[in-house]
PDB file of C-alpha atoms in Angstrom:
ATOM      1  CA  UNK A   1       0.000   0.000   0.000  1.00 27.00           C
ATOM      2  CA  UNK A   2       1.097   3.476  -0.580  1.00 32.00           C
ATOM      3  CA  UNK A   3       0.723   6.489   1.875  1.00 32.00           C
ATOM      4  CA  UNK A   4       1.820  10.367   1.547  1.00 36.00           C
ATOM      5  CA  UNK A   5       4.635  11.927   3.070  1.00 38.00           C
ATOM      6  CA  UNK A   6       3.988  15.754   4.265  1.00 37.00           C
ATOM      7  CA  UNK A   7       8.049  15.676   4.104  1.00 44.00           C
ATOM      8  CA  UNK A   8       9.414  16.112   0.574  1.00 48.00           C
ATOM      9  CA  UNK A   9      13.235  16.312   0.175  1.00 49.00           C
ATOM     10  CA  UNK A  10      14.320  18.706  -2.634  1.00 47.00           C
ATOM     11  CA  UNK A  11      16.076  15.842  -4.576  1.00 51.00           C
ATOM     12  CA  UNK A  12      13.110  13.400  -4.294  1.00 75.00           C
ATOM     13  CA  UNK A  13      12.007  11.277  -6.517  1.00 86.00           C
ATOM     14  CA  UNK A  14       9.026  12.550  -8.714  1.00 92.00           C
ATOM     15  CA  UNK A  15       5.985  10.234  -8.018  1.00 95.00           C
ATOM     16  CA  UNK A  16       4.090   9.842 -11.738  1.00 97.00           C
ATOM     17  CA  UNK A  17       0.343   8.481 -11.657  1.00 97.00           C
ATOM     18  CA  UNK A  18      -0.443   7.543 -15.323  1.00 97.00           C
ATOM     19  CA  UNK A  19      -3.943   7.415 -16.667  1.00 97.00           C
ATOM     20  CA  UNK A  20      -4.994   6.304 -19.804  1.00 96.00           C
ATOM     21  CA  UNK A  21      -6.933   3.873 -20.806  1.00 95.00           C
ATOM     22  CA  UNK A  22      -4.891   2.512 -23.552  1.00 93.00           C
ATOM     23  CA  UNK A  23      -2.797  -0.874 -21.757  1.00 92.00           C
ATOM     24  CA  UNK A  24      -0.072  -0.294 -24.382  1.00 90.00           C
ATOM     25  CA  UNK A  25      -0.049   3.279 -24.109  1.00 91.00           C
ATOM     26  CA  UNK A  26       0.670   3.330 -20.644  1.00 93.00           C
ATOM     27  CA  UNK A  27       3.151   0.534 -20.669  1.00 91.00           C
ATOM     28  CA  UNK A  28       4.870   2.867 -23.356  1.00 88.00           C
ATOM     29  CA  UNK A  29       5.495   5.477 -20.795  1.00 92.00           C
ATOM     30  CA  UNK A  30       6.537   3.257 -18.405  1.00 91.00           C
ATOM     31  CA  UNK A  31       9.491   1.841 -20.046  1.00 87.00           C
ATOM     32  CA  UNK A  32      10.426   5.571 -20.776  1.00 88.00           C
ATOM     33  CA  UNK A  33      10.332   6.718 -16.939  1.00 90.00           C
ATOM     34  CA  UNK A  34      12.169   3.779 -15.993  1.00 86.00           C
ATOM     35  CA  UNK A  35      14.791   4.124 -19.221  1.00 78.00           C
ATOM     36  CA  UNK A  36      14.593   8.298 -17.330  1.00 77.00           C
ATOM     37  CA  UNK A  37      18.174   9.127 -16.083  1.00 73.00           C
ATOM     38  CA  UNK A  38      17.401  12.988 -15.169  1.00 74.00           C
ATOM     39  CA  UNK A  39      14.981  13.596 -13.068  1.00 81.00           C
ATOM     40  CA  UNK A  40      14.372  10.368 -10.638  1.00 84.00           C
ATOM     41  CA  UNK A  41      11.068   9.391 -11.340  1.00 91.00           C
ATOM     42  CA  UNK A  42       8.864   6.721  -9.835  1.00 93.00           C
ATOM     43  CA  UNK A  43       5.397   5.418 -10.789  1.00 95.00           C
ATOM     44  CA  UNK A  44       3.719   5.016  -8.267  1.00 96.00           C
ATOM     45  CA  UNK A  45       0.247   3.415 -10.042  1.00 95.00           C
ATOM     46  CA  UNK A  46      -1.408   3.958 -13.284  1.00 96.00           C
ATOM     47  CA  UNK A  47      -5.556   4.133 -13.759  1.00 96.00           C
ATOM     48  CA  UNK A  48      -7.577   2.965 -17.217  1.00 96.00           C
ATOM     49  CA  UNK A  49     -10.275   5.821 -16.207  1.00 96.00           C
ATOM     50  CA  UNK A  50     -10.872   8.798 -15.153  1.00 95.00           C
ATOM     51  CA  UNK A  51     -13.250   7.060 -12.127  1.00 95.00           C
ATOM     52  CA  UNK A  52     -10.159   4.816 -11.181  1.00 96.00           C
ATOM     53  CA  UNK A  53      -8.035   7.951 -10.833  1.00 96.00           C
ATOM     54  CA  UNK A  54     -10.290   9.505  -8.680  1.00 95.00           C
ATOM     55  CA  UNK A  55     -10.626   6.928  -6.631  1.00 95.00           C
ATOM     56  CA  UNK A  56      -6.799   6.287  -6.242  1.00 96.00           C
ATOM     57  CA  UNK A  57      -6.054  10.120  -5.553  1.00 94.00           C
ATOM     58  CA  UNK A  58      -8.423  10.782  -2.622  1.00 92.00           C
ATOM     59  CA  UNK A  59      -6.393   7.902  -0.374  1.00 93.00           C
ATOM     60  CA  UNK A  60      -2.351   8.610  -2.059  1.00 94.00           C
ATOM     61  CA  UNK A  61      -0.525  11.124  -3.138  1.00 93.00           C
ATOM     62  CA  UNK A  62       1.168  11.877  -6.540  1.00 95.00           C
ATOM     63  CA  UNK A  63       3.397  14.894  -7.917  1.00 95.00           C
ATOM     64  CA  UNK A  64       2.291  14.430 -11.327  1.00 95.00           C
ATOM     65  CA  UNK A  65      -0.481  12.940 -13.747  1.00 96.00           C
ATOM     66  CA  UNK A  66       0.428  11.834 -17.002  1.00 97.00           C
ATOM     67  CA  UNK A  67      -3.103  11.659 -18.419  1.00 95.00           C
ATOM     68  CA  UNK A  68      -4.891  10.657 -21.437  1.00 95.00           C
ATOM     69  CA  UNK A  69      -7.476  13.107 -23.019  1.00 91.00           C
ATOM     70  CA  UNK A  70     -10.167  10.475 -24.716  1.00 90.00           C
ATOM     71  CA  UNK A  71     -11.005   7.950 -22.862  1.00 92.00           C
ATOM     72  CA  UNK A  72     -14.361   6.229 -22.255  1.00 91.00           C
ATOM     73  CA  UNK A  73     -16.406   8.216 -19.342  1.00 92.00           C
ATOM     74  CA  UNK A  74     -14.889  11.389 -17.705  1.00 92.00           C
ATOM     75  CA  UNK A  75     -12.724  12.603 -20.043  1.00 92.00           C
ATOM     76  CA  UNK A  76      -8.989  13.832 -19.219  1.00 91.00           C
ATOM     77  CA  UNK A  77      -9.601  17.009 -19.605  1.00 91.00           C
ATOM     78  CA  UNK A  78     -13.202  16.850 -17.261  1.00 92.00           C
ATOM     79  CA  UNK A  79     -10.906  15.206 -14.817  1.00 93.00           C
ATOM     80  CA  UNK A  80      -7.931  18.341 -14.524  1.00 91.00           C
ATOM     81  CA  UNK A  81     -11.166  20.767 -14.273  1.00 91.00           C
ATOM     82  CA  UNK A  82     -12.405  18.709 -10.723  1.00 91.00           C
ATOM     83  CA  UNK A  83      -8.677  18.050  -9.902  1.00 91.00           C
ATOM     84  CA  UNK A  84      -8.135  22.129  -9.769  1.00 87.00           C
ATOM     85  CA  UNK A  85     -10.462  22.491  -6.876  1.00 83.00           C
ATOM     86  CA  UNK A  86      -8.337  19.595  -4.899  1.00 86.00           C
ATOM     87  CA  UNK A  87      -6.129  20.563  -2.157  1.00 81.00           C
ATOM     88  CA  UNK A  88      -2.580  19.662  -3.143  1.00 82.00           C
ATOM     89  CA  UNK A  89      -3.380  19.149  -6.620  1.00 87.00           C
ATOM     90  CA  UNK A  90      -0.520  16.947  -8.888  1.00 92.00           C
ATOM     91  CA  UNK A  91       1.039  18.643 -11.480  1.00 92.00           C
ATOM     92  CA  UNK A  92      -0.854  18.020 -14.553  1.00 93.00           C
ATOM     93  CA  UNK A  93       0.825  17.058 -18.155  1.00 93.00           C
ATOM     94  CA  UNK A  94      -1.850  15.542 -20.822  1.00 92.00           C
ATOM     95  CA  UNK A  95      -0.500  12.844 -23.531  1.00 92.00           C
ATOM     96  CA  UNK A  96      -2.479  11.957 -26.117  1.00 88.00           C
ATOM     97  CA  UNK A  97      -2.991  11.479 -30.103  1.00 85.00           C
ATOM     98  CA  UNK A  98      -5.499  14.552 -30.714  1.00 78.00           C
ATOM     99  CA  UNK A  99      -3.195  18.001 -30.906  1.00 75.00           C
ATOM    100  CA  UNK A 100      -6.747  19.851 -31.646  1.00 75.00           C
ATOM    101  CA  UNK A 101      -6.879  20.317 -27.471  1.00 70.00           C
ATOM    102  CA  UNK A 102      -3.787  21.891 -26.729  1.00 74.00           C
ATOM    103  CA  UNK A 103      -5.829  25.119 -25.785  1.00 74.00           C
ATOM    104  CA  UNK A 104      -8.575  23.706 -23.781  1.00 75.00           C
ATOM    105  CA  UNK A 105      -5.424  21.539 -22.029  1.00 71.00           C
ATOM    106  CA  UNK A 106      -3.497  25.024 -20.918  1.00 72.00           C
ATOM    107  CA  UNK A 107      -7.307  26.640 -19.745  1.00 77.00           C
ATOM    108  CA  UNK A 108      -7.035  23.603 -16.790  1.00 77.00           C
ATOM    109  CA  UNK A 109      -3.211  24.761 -16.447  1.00 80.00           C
ATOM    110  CA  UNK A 110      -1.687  21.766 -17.828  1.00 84.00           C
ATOM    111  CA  UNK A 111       1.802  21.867 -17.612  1.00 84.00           C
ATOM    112  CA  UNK A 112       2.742  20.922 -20.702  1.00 85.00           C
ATOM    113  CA  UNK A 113       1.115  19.086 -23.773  1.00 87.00           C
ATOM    114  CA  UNK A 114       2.607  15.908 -25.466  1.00 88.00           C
ATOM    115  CA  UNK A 115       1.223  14.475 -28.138  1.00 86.00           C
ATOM    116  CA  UNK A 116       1.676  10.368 -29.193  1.00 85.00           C
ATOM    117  CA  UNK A 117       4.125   8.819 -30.012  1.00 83.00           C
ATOM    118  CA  UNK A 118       6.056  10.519 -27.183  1.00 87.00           C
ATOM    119  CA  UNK A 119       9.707  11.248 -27.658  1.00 82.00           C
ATOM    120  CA  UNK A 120      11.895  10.705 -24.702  1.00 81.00           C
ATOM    121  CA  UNK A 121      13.186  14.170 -25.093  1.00 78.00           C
ATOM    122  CA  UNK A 122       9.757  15.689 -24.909  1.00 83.00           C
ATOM    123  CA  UNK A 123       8.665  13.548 -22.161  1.00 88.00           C
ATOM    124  CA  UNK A 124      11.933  14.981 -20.304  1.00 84.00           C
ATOM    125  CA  UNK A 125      11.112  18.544 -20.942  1.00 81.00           C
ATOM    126  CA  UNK A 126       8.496  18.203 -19.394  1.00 85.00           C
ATOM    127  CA  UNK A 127       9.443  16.410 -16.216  1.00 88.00           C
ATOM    128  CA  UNK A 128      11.755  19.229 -15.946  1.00 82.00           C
ATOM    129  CA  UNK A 129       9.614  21.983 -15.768  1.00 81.00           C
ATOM    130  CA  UNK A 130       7.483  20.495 -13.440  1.00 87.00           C
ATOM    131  CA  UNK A 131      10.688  19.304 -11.558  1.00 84.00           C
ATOM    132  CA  UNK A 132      11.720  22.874 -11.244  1.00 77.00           C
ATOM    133  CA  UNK A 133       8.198  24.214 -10.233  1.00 79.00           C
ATOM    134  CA  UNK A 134       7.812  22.184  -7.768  1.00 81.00           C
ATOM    135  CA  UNK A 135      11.307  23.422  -6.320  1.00 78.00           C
ATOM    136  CA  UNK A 136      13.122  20.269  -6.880  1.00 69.00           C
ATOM    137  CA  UNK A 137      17.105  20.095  -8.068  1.00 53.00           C
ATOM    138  CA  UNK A 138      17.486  16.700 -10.465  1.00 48.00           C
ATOM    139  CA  UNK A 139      20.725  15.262 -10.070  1.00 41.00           C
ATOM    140  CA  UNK A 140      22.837  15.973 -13.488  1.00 37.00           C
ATOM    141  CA  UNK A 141      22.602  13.446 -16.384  1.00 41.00           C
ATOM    142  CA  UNK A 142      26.546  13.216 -16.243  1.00 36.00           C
ATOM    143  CA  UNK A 143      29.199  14.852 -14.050  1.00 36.00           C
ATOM    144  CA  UNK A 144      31.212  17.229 -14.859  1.00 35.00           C
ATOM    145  CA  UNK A 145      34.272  16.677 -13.405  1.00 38.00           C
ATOM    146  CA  UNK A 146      35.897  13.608 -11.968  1.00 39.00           C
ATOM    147  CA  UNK A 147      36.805  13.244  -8.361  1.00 40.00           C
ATOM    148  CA  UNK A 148      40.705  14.130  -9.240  1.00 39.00           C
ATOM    149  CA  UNK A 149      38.854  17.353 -10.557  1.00 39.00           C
ATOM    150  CA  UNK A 150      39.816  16.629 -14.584  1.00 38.00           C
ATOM    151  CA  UNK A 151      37.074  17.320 -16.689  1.00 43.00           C
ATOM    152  CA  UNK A 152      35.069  14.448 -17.752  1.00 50.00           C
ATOM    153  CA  UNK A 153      34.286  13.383 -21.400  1.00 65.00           C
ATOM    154  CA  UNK A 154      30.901  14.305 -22.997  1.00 79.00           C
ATOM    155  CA  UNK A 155      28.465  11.129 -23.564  1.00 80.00           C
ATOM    156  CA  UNK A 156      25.083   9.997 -24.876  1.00 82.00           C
ATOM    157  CA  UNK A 157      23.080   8.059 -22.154  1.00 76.00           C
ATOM    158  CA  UNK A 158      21.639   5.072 -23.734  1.00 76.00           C
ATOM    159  CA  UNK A 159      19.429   2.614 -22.561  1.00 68.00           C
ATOM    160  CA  UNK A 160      20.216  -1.321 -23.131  1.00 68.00           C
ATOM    161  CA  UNK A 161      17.899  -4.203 -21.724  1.00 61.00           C
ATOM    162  CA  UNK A 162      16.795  -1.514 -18.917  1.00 53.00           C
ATOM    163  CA  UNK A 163      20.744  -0.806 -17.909  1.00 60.00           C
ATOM    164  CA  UNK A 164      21.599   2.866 -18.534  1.00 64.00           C
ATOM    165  CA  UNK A 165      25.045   2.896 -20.529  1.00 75.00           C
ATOM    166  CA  UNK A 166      26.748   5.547 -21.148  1.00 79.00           C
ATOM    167  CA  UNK A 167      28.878   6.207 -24.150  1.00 87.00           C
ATOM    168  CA  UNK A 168      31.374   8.735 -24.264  1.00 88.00           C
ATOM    169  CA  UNK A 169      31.016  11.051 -27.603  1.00 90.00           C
ATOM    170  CA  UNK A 170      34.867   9.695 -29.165  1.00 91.00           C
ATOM    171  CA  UNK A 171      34.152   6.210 -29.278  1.00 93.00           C
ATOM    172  CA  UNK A 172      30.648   7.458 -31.715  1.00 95.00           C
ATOM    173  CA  UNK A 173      31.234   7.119 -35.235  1.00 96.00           C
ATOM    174  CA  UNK A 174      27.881   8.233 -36.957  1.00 96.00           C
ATOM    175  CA  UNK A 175      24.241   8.170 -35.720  1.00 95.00           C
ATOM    176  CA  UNK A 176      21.644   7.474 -38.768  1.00 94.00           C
ATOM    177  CA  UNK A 177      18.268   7.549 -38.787  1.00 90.00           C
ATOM    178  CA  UNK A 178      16.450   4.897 -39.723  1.00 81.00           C
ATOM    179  CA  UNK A 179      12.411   4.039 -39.979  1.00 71.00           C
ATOM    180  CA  UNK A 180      11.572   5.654 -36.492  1.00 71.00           C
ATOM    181  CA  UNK A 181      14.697   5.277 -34.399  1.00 78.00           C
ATOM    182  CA  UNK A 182      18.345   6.099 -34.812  1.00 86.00           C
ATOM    183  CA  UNK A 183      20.885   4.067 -34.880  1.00 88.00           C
ATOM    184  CA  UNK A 184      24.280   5.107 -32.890  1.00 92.00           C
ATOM    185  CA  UNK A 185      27.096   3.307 -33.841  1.00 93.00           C
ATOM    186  CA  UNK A 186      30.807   2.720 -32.338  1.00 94.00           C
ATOM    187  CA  UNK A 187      33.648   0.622 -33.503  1.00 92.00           C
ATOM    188  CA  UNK A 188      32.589  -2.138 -31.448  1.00 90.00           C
ATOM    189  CA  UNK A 189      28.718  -2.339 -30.891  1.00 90.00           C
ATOM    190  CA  UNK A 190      25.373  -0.752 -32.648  1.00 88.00           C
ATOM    191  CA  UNK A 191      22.850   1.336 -30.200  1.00 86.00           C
ATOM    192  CA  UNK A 192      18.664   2.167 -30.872  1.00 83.00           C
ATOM    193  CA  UNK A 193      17.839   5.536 -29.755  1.00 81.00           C
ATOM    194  CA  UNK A 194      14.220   6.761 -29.688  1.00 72.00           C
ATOM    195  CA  UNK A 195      15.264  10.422 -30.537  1.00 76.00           C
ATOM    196  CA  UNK A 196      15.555  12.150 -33.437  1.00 81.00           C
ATOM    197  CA  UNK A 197      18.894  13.671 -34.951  1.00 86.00           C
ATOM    198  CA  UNK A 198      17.229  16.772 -34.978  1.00 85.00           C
ATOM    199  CA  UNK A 199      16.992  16.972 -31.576  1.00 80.00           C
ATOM    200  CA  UNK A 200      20.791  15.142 -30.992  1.00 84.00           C
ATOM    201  CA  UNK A 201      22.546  17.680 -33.363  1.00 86.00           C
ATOM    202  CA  UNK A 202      22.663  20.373 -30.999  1.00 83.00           C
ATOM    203  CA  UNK A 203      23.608  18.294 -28.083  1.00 80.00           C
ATOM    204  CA  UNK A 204      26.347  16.523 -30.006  1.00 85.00           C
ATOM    205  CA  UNK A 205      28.428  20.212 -30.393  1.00 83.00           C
ATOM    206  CA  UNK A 206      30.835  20.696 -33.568  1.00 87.00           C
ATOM    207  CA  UNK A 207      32.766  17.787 -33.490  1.00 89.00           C
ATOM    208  CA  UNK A 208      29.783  16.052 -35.564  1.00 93.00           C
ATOM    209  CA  UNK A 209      29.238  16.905 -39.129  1.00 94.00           C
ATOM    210  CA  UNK A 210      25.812  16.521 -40.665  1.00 94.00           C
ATOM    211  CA  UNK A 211      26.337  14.523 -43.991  1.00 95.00           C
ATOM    212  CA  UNK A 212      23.071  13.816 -44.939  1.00 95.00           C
ATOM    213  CA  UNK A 213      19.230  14.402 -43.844  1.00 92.00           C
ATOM    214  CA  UNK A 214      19.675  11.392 -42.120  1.00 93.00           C
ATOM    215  CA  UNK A 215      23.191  10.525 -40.966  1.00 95.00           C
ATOM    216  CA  UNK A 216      25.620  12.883 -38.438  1.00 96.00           C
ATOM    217  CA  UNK A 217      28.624  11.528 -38.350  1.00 96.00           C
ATOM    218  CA  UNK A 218      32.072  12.706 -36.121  1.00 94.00           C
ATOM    219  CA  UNK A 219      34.389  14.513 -37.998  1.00 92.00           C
ATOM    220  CA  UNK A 220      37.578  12.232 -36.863  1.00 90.00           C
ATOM    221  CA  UNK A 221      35.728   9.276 -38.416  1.00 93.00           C
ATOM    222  CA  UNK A 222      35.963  10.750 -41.541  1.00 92.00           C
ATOM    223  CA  UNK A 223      38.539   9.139 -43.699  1.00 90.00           C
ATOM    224  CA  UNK A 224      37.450   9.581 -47.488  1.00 90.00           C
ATOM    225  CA  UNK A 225      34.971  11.276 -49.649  1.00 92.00           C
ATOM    226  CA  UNK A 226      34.425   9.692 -52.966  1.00 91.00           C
ATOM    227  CA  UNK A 227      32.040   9.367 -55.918  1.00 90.00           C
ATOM    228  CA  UNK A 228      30.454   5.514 -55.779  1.00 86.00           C
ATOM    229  CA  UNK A 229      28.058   3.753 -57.708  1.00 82.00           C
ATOM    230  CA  UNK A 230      24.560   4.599 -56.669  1.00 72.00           C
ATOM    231  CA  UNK A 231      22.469   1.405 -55.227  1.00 62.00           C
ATOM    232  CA  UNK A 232      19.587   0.431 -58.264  1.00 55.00           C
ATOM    233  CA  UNK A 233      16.552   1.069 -55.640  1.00 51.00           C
ATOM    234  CA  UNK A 234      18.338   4.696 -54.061  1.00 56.00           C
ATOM    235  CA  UNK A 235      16.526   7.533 -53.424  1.00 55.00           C
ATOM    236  CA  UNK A 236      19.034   9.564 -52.966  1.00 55.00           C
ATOM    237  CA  UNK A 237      20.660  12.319 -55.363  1.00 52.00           C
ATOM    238  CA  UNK A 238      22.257  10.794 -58.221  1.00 55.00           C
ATOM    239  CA  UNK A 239      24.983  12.553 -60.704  1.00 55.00           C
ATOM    240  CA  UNK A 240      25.512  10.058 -63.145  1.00 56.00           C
ATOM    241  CA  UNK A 241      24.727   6.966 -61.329  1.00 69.00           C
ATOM    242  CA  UNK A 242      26.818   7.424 -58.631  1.00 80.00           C
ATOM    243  CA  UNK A 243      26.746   9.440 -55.199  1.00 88.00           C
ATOM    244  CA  UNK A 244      29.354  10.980 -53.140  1.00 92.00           C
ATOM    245  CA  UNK A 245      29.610   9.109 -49.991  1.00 93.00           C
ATOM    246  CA  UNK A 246      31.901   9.392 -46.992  1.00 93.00           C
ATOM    247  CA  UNK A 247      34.344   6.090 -45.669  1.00 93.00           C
ATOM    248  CA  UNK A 248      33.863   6.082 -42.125  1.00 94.00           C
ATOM    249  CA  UNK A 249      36.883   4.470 -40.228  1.00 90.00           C
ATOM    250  CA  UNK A 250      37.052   1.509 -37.766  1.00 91.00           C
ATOM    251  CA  UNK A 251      34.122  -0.406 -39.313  1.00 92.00           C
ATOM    252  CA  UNK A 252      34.694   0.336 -43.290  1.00 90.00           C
ATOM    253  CA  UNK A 253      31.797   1.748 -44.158  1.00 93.00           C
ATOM    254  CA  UNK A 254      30.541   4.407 -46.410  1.00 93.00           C
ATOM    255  CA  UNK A 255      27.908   6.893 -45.496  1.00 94.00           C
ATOM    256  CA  UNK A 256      26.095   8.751 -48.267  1.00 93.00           C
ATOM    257  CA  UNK A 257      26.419  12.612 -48.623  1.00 94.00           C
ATOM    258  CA  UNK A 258      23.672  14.794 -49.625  1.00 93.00           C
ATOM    259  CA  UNK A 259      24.470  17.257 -52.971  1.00 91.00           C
ATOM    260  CA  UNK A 260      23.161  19.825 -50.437  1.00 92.00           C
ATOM    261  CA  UNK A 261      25.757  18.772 -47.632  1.00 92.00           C
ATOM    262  CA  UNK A 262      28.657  18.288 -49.742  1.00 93.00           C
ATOM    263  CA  UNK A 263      30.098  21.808 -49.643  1.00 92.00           C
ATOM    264  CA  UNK A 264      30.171  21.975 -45.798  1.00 89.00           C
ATOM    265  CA  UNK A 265      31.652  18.117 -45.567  1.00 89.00           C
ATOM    266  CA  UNK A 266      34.356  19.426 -48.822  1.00 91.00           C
ATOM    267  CA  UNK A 267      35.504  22.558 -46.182  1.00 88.00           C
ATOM    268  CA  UNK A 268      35.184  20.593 -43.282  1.00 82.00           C
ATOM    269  CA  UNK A 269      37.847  17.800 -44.679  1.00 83.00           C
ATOM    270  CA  UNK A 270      40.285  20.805 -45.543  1.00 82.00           C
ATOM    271  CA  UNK A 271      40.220  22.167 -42.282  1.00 77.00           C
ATOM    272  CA  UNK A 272      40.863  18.771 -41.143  1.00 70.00           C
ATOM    273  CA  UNK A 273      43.872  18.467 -43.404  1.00 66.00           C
ATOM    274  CA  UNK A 274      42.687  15.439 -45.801  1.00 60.00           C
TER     275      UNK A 274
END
């Protein structure tokens, strides 16, 4: 059984109720709060109505409700309305497949609005803010420094069989995106990320060069750029049949480059002296 506390320490865990009334949905969000490295979160129960979560909130206490809009009954949106009149109301963030409520979400001051299929970054975000409203301090995704007081290598966090790994950005060759996931690889093993490189690019800094729409790749993996034979079924630009594509070092393999990328990739072998 669960009870409240009336103690909460600033670097709690955030307790996250989840209501929807989709199984799969909800077991979707789970495995992202438990993949979650920053902030702590823990789910402390999940509802398939509206009635259920009513019923569970008036005997235990959450921070925040990750809730469904349509679902059969009370909707989500009926349910933040009563909630708002609640002493020590949760933090409210609605996740669901219909943007067309987005308003009508903020009018029951939602927190924030995600919309299916939720991106791990998003879903982050938003933890964050209500993290920081609720006068929490997360513990940082990855230290700084290390206890001799050197400065510690940047990394991707990546999740593997529910084990957090982290991966230091100079063993990455490329990340590529393929279907709905990227893919992350390293001389020695391939990764599945959930994000997209859009929102990677910016966290990777300017040691990786985007070569493509779909590939960033590090610019000390680099070791040719050539014209090669296109593949029959490509899609990408062709100039005569072939493409210019970029040998990628360790594992042998050639990345293609985009006729709008290939200027930027040109200079940025120069500066790197090959």
């Amino acid at each position: 059984m669960l009870s409240s506390s009336s103690h909460v320490s600033p670097s709690a865990a955030l307790r996250v109720f989840l209501i929807d009334d989709e199984p799969l949905a909800r077991l979707r969000l789970r495995q992202l709060l438990a993949d979650m490295v920053v902030p702590t979160v823990t789910v402390v129960g999940e509802a398939a109505s509206a009635a259920a979560a009513l019923q569970w909130l008036s005997q235990y206490r959450a921070d925040l409700l990750l809730l469904d809009i349509r679902m059969p009954g009370l909707d989500g949106l009926a349910l933040a309305e009563r909630l708002r009149h609640w002493h020590d109301v949760p933090a409210v963030v609605f996740v669901t497949a219909h943007p067309e409520h987005a308003l009508a979400a903020f009018d029951v001051e939602a927190f924030d609005y995600l919309t299916k299929p939720v991106r791990r970054v998003r879903l982050q975000e938003a933890l964050m803010r209500v993290m920081h409203r609720l006068g929490r301090v997360p513990r940082p995704m990855v230290e700084t420094t290390h206890p001799m007081g050197l400065e510690e290598e940047p990394a991707i966090m990546v999740s593997v069989r529910g084990q957090v790994i982290r991966v230091p950005l100079t063993e990455v060759l490329y990340l590529k995106a393929e279907l709905k996931y990227v893919t992350l690889r390293t001389a020695r093993s391939i990764f599945v990320l959930d994000e997209s490189l859009t929102d990677l690019e910016p966290r990777l800094g300017p040691r990786f060069l985007r070569v493509h729409r779909n590939a960033l790749v590090a610019r000390q993996a680099i070791r040719e750029l050539m014209r090669r034979p296109a593949a029959p079924d490509s899609e990408d630009e062709r100039d005569g049949g072939e493409l210019w594509s970029v040998l990628i070092a360790e594992v042998d393999e050639w990345l293609t480059v985009s006729r709008r990328q290939l200027p930027a990739v040109r200079d940025a072998l120069v500066a790197e002296g090959l």
